[in-house]
PDB file of C-alpha atoms in Angstrom:
ATOM      1  CA  UNK A   1     -20.167   5.804   3.510  1.00 45.00           C
ATOM      2  CA  UNK A   2     -23.557   4.103   3.999  1.00 42.00           C
ATOM      3  CA  UNK A   3     -24.204   4.224   0.283  1.00 44.00           C
ATOM      4  CA  UNK A   4     -20.788   2.683  -0.436  1.00 44.00           C
ATOM      5  CA  UNK A   5     -21.384  -0.045   2.126  1.00 38.00           C
ATOM      6  CA  UNK A   6     -24.674  -0.821   0.450  1.00 40.00           C
ATOM      7  CA  UNK A   7     -22.947  -1.408  -2.876  1.00 37.00           C
ATOM      8  CA  UNK A   8     -20.326  -3.671  -1.334  1.00 37.00           C
ATOM      9  CA  UNK A   9     -22.915  -5.764   0.481  1.00 33.00           C
ATOM     10  CA  UNK A  10     -24.992  -6.183  -2.642  1.00 35.00           C
ATOM     11  CA  UNK A  11     -22.192  -8.182  -4.210  1.00 36.00           C
ATOM     12  CA  UNK A  12     -22.434 -10.747  -1.408  1.00 35.00           C
ATOM     13  CA  UNK A  13     -26.195 -10.902  -0.851  1.00 33.00           C
ATOM     14  CA  UNK A  14     -29.353 -11.827  -2.712  1.00 33.00           C
ATOM     15  CA  UNK A  15     -30.319  -9.381  -5.484  1.00 35.00           C
ATOM     16  CA  UNK A  16     -32.586  -6.675  -4.227  1.00 38.00           C
ATOM     17  CA  UNK A  17     -31.838  -7.226  -0.522  1.00 38.00           C
ATOM     18  CA  UNK A  18     -31.695  -4.091   1.596  1.00 41.00           C
ATOM     19  CA  UNK A  19     -28.524  -2.949   3.303  1.00 44.00           C
ATOM     20  CA  UNK A  20     -30.304  -1.969   6.485  1.00 46.00           C
ATOM     21  CA  UNK A  21     -33.566  -3.141   7.995  1.00 48.00           C
ATOM     22  CA  UNK A  22     -35.467  -1.632  10.940  1.00 50.00           C
ATOM     23  CA  UNK A  23     -35.153  -3.482  14.212  1.00 54.00           C
ATOM     24  CA  UNK A  24     -38.618  -4.915  15.037  1.00 52.00           C
ATOM     25  CA  UNK A  25     -37.758  -4.710  18.734  1.00 54.00           C
ATOM     26  CA  UNK A  26     -37.287  -0.943  18.639  1.00 53.00           C
ATOM     27  CA  UNK A  27     -40.126   1.075  20.224  1.00 54.00           C
ATOM     28  CA  UNK A  28     -42.278   2.907  17.757  1.00 55.00           C
ATOM     29  CA  UNK A  29     -43.145   6.538  18.490  1.00 58.00           C
ATOM     30  CA  UNK A  30     -45.931   7.485  16.131  1.00 61.00           C
ATOM     31  CA  UNK A  31     -46.274   6.384  12.544  1.00 70.00           C
ATOM     32  CA  UNK A  32     -43.168   5.028  10.911  1.00 74.00           C
ATOM     33  CA  UNK A  33     -41.469   7.300   8.422  1.00 77.00           C
ATOM     34  CA  UNK A  34     -41.148   5.897   4.931  1.00 79.00           C
ATOM     35  CA  UNK A  35     -37.612   4.737   4.186  1.00 83.00           C
ATOM     36  CA  UNK A  36     -35.504   7.013   2.047  1.00 81.00           C
ATOM     37  CA  UNK A  37     -35.379   5.801  -1.528  1.00 85.00           C
ATOM     38  CA  UNK A  38     -32.237   3.889  -2.393  1.00 85.00           C
ATOM     39  CA  UNK A  39     -30.714   4.891  -5.728  1.00 86.00           C
ATOM     40  CA  UNK A  40     -30.488   2.123  -8.314  1.00 90.00           C
ATOM     41  CA  UNK A  41     -27.323   0.062  -8.147  1.00 91.00           C
ATOM     42  CA  UNK A  42     -26.035   1.410 -11.446  1.00 91.00           C
ATOM     43  CA  UNK A  43     -26.393   4.965 -10.099  1.00 92.00           C
ATOM     44  CA  UNK A  44     -24.474   4.033  -6.942  1.00 91.00           C
ATOM     45  CA  UNK A  45     -21.697   2.465  -8.995  1.00 92.00           C
ATOM     46  CA  UNK A  46     -21.417   5.555 -11.190  1.00 92.00           C
ATOM     47  CA  UNK A  47     -21.175   7.757  -8.090  1.00 92.00           C
ATOM     48  CA  UNK A  48     -18.473   5.572  -6.539  1.00 91.00           C
ATOM     49  CA  UNK A  49     -16.500   5.482  -9.789  1.00 91.00           C
ATOM     50  CA  UNK A  50     -16.577   9.276  -9.925  1.00 92.00           C
ATOM     51  CA  UNK A  51     -15.733   9.859  -6.247  1.00 92.00           C
ATOM     52  CA  UNK A  52     -12.785   7.418  -6.354  1.00 91.00           C
ATOM     53  CA  UNK A  53     -11.053   8.937  -9.352  1.00 94.00           C
ATOM     54  CA  UNK A  54      -7.308   9.223  -8.696  1.00 93.00           C
ATOM     55  CA  UNK A  55      -6.030  12.660  -7.768  1.00 93.00           C
ATOM     56  CA  UNK A  56      -2.770  14.515  -7.312  1.00 94.00           C
ATOM     57  CA  UNK A  57      -1.535  12.187  -4.552  1.00 95.00           C
ATOM     58  CA  UNK A  58      -1.871   9.279  -6.971  1.00 96.00           C
ATOM     59  CA  UNK A  59      -0.110  11.271  -9.697  1.00 95.00           C
ATOM     60  CA  UNK A  60       2.784  11.890  -7.292  1.00 95.00           C
ATOM     61  CA  UNK A  61       3.521   8.139  -7.444  1.00 96.00           C
ATOM     62  CA  UNK A  62       4.003   8.167 -11.232  1.00 96.00           C
ATOM     63  CA  UNK A  63       7.855   8.250 -11.087  1.00 95.00           C
ATOM     64  CA  UNK A  64       7.783   4.776  -9.491  1.00 97.00           C
ATOM     65  CA  UNK A  65       6.161   3.097 -12.498  1.00 96.00           C
ATOM     66  CA  UNK A  66       8.272   1.083 -14.924  1.00 96.00           C
ATOM     67  CA  UNK A  67      10.739  -1.780 -15.222  1.00 97.00           C
ATOM     68  CA  UNK A  68      13.439  -1.495 -12.570  1.00 97.00           C
ATOM     69  CA  UNK A  69      16.711  -3.089 -11.604  1.00 97.00           C
ATOM     70  CA  UNK A  70      16.827  -3.689  -7.840  1.00 97.00           C
ATOM     71  CA  UNK A  71      19.693  -3.913  -5.362  1.00 96.00           C
ATOM     72  CA  UNK A  72      18.851  -4.963  -1.789  1.00 96.00           C
ATOM     73  CA  UNK A  73      21.493  -4.357   0.885  1.00 95.00           C
ATOM     74  CA  UNK A  74      21.796  -4.414   4.652  1.00 94.00           C
ATOM     75  CA  UNK A  75      23.507  -1.515   6.391  1.00 91.00           C
ATOM     76  CA  UNK A  76      26.232  -1.769   8.983  1.00 88.00           C
ATOM     77  CA  UNK A  77      25.919   0.298  12.194  1.00 81.00           C
ATOM     78  CA  UNK A  78      28.284   2.770  10.508  1.00 83.00           C
ATOM     79  CA  UNK A  79      25.857   3.157   7.595  1.00 84.00           C
ATOM     80  CA  UNK A  80      27.849   1.195   5.015  1.00 90.00           C
ATOM     81  CA  UNK A  81      25.857  -0.984   2.607  1.00 93.00           C
ATOM     82  CA  UNK A  82      26.846  -4.657   2.807  1.00 92.00           C
ATOM     83  CA  UNK A  83      25.685  -8.008   1.380  1.00 87.00           C
ATOM     84  CA  UNK A  84      24.040  -6.678  -1.786  1.00 92.00           C
ATOM     85  CA  UNK A  85      21.560  -8.889  -3.655  1.00 95.00           C
ATOM     86  CA  UNK A  86      20.160  -8.066  -7.073  1.00 95.00           C
ATOM     87  CA  UNK A  87      16.884  -8.520  -8.884  1.00 96.00           C
ATOM     88  CA  UNK A  88      14.212  -6.950 -11.086  1.00 97.00           C
ATOM     89  CA  UNK A  89      10.855  -5.320 -10.517  1.00 97.00           C
ATOM     90  CA  UNK A  90       7.835  -4.347 -12.577  1.00 98.00           C
ATOM     91  CA  UNK A  91       5.652  -1.546 -11.225  1.00 98.00           C
ATOM     92  CA  UNK A  92       2.562  -0.610 -13.231  1.00 98.00           C
ATOM     93  CA  UNK A  93      -0.769   1.156 -12.855  1.00 98.00           C
ATOM     94  CA  UNK A  94      -3.942  -0.899 -12.440  1.00 97.00           C
ATOM     95  CA  UNK A  95      -7.647  -0.127 -11.998  1.00 96.00           C
ATOM     96  CA  UNK A  96      -7.599   3.171 -13.828  1.00 95.00           C
ATOM     97  CA  UNK A  97      -4.577   4.627 -12.063  1.00 96.00           C
ATOM     98  CA  UNK A  98      -5.902   4.010  -8.550  1.00 97.00           C
ATOM     99  CA  UNK A  99      -3.130   1.595  -7.548  1.00 97.00           C
ATOM    100  CA  UNK A 100       0.396   0.611  -8.524  1.00 98.00           C
ATOM    101  CA  UNK A 101       0.951  -3.130  -8.755  1.00 98.00           C
ATOM    102  CA  UNK A 102       4.449  -3.965  -7.519  1.00 97.00           C
ATOM    103  CA  UNK A 103       6.117  -7.241  -8.589  1.00 97.00           C
ATOM    104  CA  UNK A 104       9.726  -7.870  -7.558  1.00 97.00           C
ATOM    105  CA  UNK A 105      12.069 -10.850  -7.641  1.00 96.00           C
ATOM    106  CA  UNK A 106      15.427 -10.910  -5.831  1.00 95.00           C
ATOM    107  CA  UNK A 107      18.176 -13.523  -6.212  1.00 94.00           C
ATOM    108  CA  UNK A 108      19.665 -14.441  -2.817  1.00 91.00           C
ATOM    109  CA  UNK A 109      22.776 -16.309  -3.912  1.00 86.00           C
ATOM    110  CA  UNK A 110      20.865 -19.021  -5.760  1.00 84.00           C
ATOM    111  CA  UNK A 111      17.632 -18.843  -3.741  1.00 88.00           C
ATOM    112  CA  UNK A 112      14.974 -16.427  -4.965  1.00 89.00           C
ATOM    113  CA  UNK A 113      12.348 -14.348  -3.217  1.00 93.00           C
ATOM    114  CA  UNK A 114       9.267 -13.032  -5.026  1.00 95.00           C
ATOM    115  CA  UNK A 115       7.065 -10.202  -3.802  1.00 95.00           C
ATOM    116  CA  UNK A 116       3.762  -8.854  -5.096  1.00 97.00           C
ATOM    117  CA  UNK A 117       2.119  -5.782  -3.660  1.00 96.00           C
ATOM    118  CA  UNK A 118      -0.116  -2.789  -4.205  1.00 98.00           C
ATOM    119  CA  UNK A 119       0.555   0.856  -3.438  1.00 98.00           C
ATOM    120  CA  UNK A 120      -2.088   3.564  -3.464  1.00 97.00           C
ATOM    121  CA  UNK A 121      -3.583   6.579  -1.747  1.00 97.00           C
ATOM    122  CA  UNK A 122      -6.892   6.246   0.118  1.00 96.00           C
ATOM    123  CA  UNK A 123      -8.907   9.417  -0.450  1.00 95.00           C
ATOM    124  CA  UNK A 124     -11.221   8.636   2.486  1.00 93.00           C
ATOM    125  CA  UNK A 125      -8.520   8.267   5.151  1.00 94.00           C
ATOM    126  CA  UNK A 126      -6.000  10.656   3.564  1.00 95.00           C
ATOM    127  CA  UNK A 127      -3.218   8.059   3.787  1.00 97.00           C
ATOM    128  CA  UNK A 128      -0.899   6.185   1.493  1.00 97.00           C
ATOM    129  CA  UNK A 129      -1.335   2.421   1.806  1.00 97.00           C
ATOM    130  CA  UNK A 130       1.132  -0.332   0.929  1.00 97.00           C
ATOM    131  CA  UNK A 131       0.389  -4.055   0.984  1.00 95.00           C
ATOM    132  CA  UNK A 132       3.058  -6.657   0.190  1.00 93.00           C
ATOM    133  CA  UNK A 133       2.867 -10.457   0.040  1.00 94.00           C
ATOM    134  CA  UNK A 134       5.781 -12.795  -0.563  1.00 94.00           C
ATOM    135  CA  UNK A 135       6.612 -16.425  -1.221  1.00 92.00           C
ATOM    136  CA  UNK A 136       8.839 -16.194   1.871  1.00 89.00           C
ATOM    137  CA  UNK A 137       5.945 -15.455   4.257  1.00 89.00           C
ATOM    138  CA  UNK A 138       2.261 -16.212   4.858  1.00 90.00           C
ATOM    139  CA  UNK A 139       1.201 -12.924   6.418  1.00 88.00           C
ATOM    140  CA  UNK A 140      -0.713 -10.177   4.641  1.00 88.00           C
ATOM    141  CA  UNK A 141      -1.101  -6.750   6.222  1.00 87.00           C
ATOM    142  CA  UNK A 142      -1.420  -3.143   5.099  1.00 93.00           C
ATOM    143  CA  UNK A 143       1.085  -0.451   6.086  1.00 96.00           C
ATOM    144  CA  UNK A 144      -0.186   3.133   6.201  1.00 96.00           C
ATOM    145  CA  UNK A 145       1.814   6.283   5.862  1.00 96.00           C
ATOM    146  CA  UNK A 146       2.089   9.920   4.918  1.00 96.00           C
ATOM    147  CA  UNK A 147       4.690  12.283   3.582  1.00 96.00           C
ATOM    148  CA  UNK A 148       6.137  13.600   0.343  1.00 95.00           C
ATOM    149  CA  UNK A 149       7.682  11.081  -2.037  1.00 95.00           C
ATOM    150  CA  UNK A 150       9.832  13.732  -3.720  1.00 94.00           C
ATOM    151  CA  UNK A 151      10.836  15.324  -0.401  1.00 94.00           C
ATOM    152  CA  UNK A 152      11.691  13.601   2.875  1.00 95.00           C
ATOM    153  CA  UNK A 153       9.781  10.512   1.715  1.00 96.00           C
ATOM    154  CA  UNK A 154       6.598   8.685   2.638  1.00 97.00           C
ATOM    155  CA  UNK A 155       6.973   6.919   6.000  1.00 96.00           C
ATOM    156  CA  UNK A 156       4.862   3.785   6.490  1.00 97.00           C
ATOM    157  CA  UNK A 157       4.071   2.145   9.824  1.00 95.00           C
ATOM    158  CA  UNK A 158       2.834  -1.376  10.461  1.00 91.00           C
ATOM    159  CA  UNK A 159       2.191  -3.193  13.735  1.00 84.00           C
ATOM    160  CA  UNK A 160       3.296  -6.820  13.747  1.00 78.00           C
ATOM    161  CA  UNK A 161       3.640  -9.638  16.275  1.00 77.00           C
ATOM    162  CA  UNK A 162       7.206 -10.724  17.028  1.00 76.00           C
ATOM    163  CA  UNK A 163       7.098 -14.533  16.589  1.00 77.00           C
ATOM    164  CA  UNK A 164       9.877 -14.993  19.138  1.00 82.00           C
ATOM    165  CA  UNK A 165       8.399 -12.973  22.006  1.00 84.00           C
ATOM    166  CA  UNK A 166       4.733 -12.659  21.044  1.00 80.00           C
ATOM    167  CA  UNK A 167       4.950  -8.916  21.670  1.00 82.00           C
ATOM    168  CA  UNK A 168       3.527  -6.399  19.244  1.00 82.00           C
ATOM    169  CA  UNK A 169       6.222  -4.394  17.502  1.00 80.00           C
ATOM    170  CA  UNK A 170       5.985  -1.466  15.134  1.00 83.00           C
ATOM    171  CA  UNK A 171       7.753  -1.798  11.793  1.00 89.00           C
ATOM    172  CA  UNK A 172       8.577   1.333   9.817  1.00 94.00           C
ATOM    173  CA  UNK A 173       9.734   1.894   6.261  1.00 96.00           C
ATOM    174  CA  UNK A 174      10.353   4.913   4.055  1.00 97.00           C
ATOM    175  CA  UNK A 175       9.814   5.336   0.339  1.00 97.00           C
ATOM    176  CA  UNK A 176      11.895   8.144  -1.194  1.00 97.00           C
ATOM    177  CA  UNK A 177      12.416   9.430  -4.713  1.00 97.00           C
ATOM    178  CA  UNK A 178      16.124  10.012  -5.437  1.00 95.00           C
ATOM    179  CA  UNK A 179      15.887  11.079  -9.087  1.00 94.00           C
ATOM    180  CA  UNK A 180      13.336  10.861 -11.883  1.00 91.00           C
ATOM    181  CA  UNK A 181      14.531   7.317 -12.620  1.00 93.00           C
ATOM    182  CA  UNK A 182      15.578   6.130  -9.157  1.00 96.00           C
ATOM    183  CA  UNK A 183      13.988   5.615  -5.742  1.00 97.00           C
ATOM    184  CA  UNK A 184      14.678   3.698  -2.528  1.00 97.00           C
ATOM    185  CA  UNK A 185      12.595   1.687  -0.069  1.00 97.00           C
ATOM    186  CA  UNK A 186      14.265   1.766   3.341  1.00 96.00           C
ATOM    187  CA  UNK A 187      13.565  -0.412   6.373  1.00 94.00           C
ATOM    188  CA  UNK A 188      13.882   1.684   9.531  1.00 93.00           C
ATOM    189  CA  UNK A 189      14.696   0.714  13.099  1.00 88.00           C
ATOM    190  CA  UNK A 190      14.275   3.046  16.066  1.00 86.00           C
ATOM    191  CA  UNK A 191      17.340   3.415  18.267  1.00 84.00           C
ATOM    192  CA  UNK A 192      17.160   3.832  22.075  1.00 83.00           C
ATOM    193  CA  UNK A 193      17.619   7.584  21.599  1.00 85.00           C
ATOM    194  CA  UNK A 194      14.393   7.652  19.573  1.00 81.00           C
ATOM    195  CA  UNK A 195      16.056   8.323  16.214  1.00 86.00           C
ATOM    196  CA  UNK A 196      15.358   6.148  13.176  1.00 88.00           C
ATOM    197  CA  UNK A 197      18.214   4.356  11.456  1.00 90.00           C
ATOM    198  CA  UNK A 198      18.149   2.649   8.060  1.00 92.00           C
ATOM    199  CA  UNK A 199      18.781  -1.076   8.606  1.00 93.00           C
ATOM    200  CA  UNK A 200      18.115  -2.277   5.055  1.00 95.00           C
ATOM    201  CA  UNK A 201      17.666  -0.497   1.741  1.00 96.00           C
ATOM    202  CA  UNK A 202      16.337  -1.500  -1.668  1.00 96.00           C
ATOM    203  CA  UNK A 203      17.552   0.639  -4.576  1.00 97.00           C
ATOM    204  CA  UNK A 204      15.211   0.767  -7.559  1.00 97.00           C
ATOM    205  CA  UNK A 205      16.562   2.179 -10.815  1.00 96.00           C
ATOM    206  CA  UNK A 206      14.577   2.242 -14.036  1.00 93.00           C
ATOM    207  CA  UNK A 207      16.041  -0.492 -16.255  1.00 89.00           C
ATOM    208  CA  UNK A 208      16.081   1.569 -19.446  1.00 71.00           C
ATOM    209  CA  UNK A 209      18.089   4.320 -17.737  1.00 54.00           C
ATOM    210  CA  UNK A 210      20.430   1.817 -16.075  1.00 47.00           C
ATOM    211  CA  UNK A 211      21.629   0.521 -19.457  1.00 45.00           C
ATOM    212  CA  UNK A 212      22.927   3.944 -20.618  1.00 40.00           C
TER     213      UNK A 212
END
């Protein structure tokens, strides 16, 4: 972690500056030990590139990639989908398969909403991470989750501030694979009995398959 931090700081500091310096106020007990040699920057970069190679959790996201047709619907308390809106999405790998870039555009009866985001798996924390930004908002936060995309789904959690009350609320969503060419992103709400209910769902179906 210290070595990675050193690389990151080098991009924002003078060339050759050290990542850590001894505190001159610290008491000295005997002769100072020589500092451990810092590997050259190119060696650090090679190590980071190797240690961040995508693994099986990244590969599990592969069914999401492609051109998709999207249907966004709210759900009634009875679970019936209502008020559907349609759009398109492009989901593709970037940075050597480390992240999926997610671009979607939905038509809301003449008004459009555009979203760009990134989905990946952080090997250090052992969590999936999803970040979305939109032309309908100014906030930018990262939701973190775990689970099995092809099973019960990956559940993401994100703490937000309710603009009406100022209280912190927890938003939850679930990403589930339905078939090899179809998946859903569900917005969840927690009922008073503690159970989660789907309040809104986005259906993603690969465009090539949808034309058959």
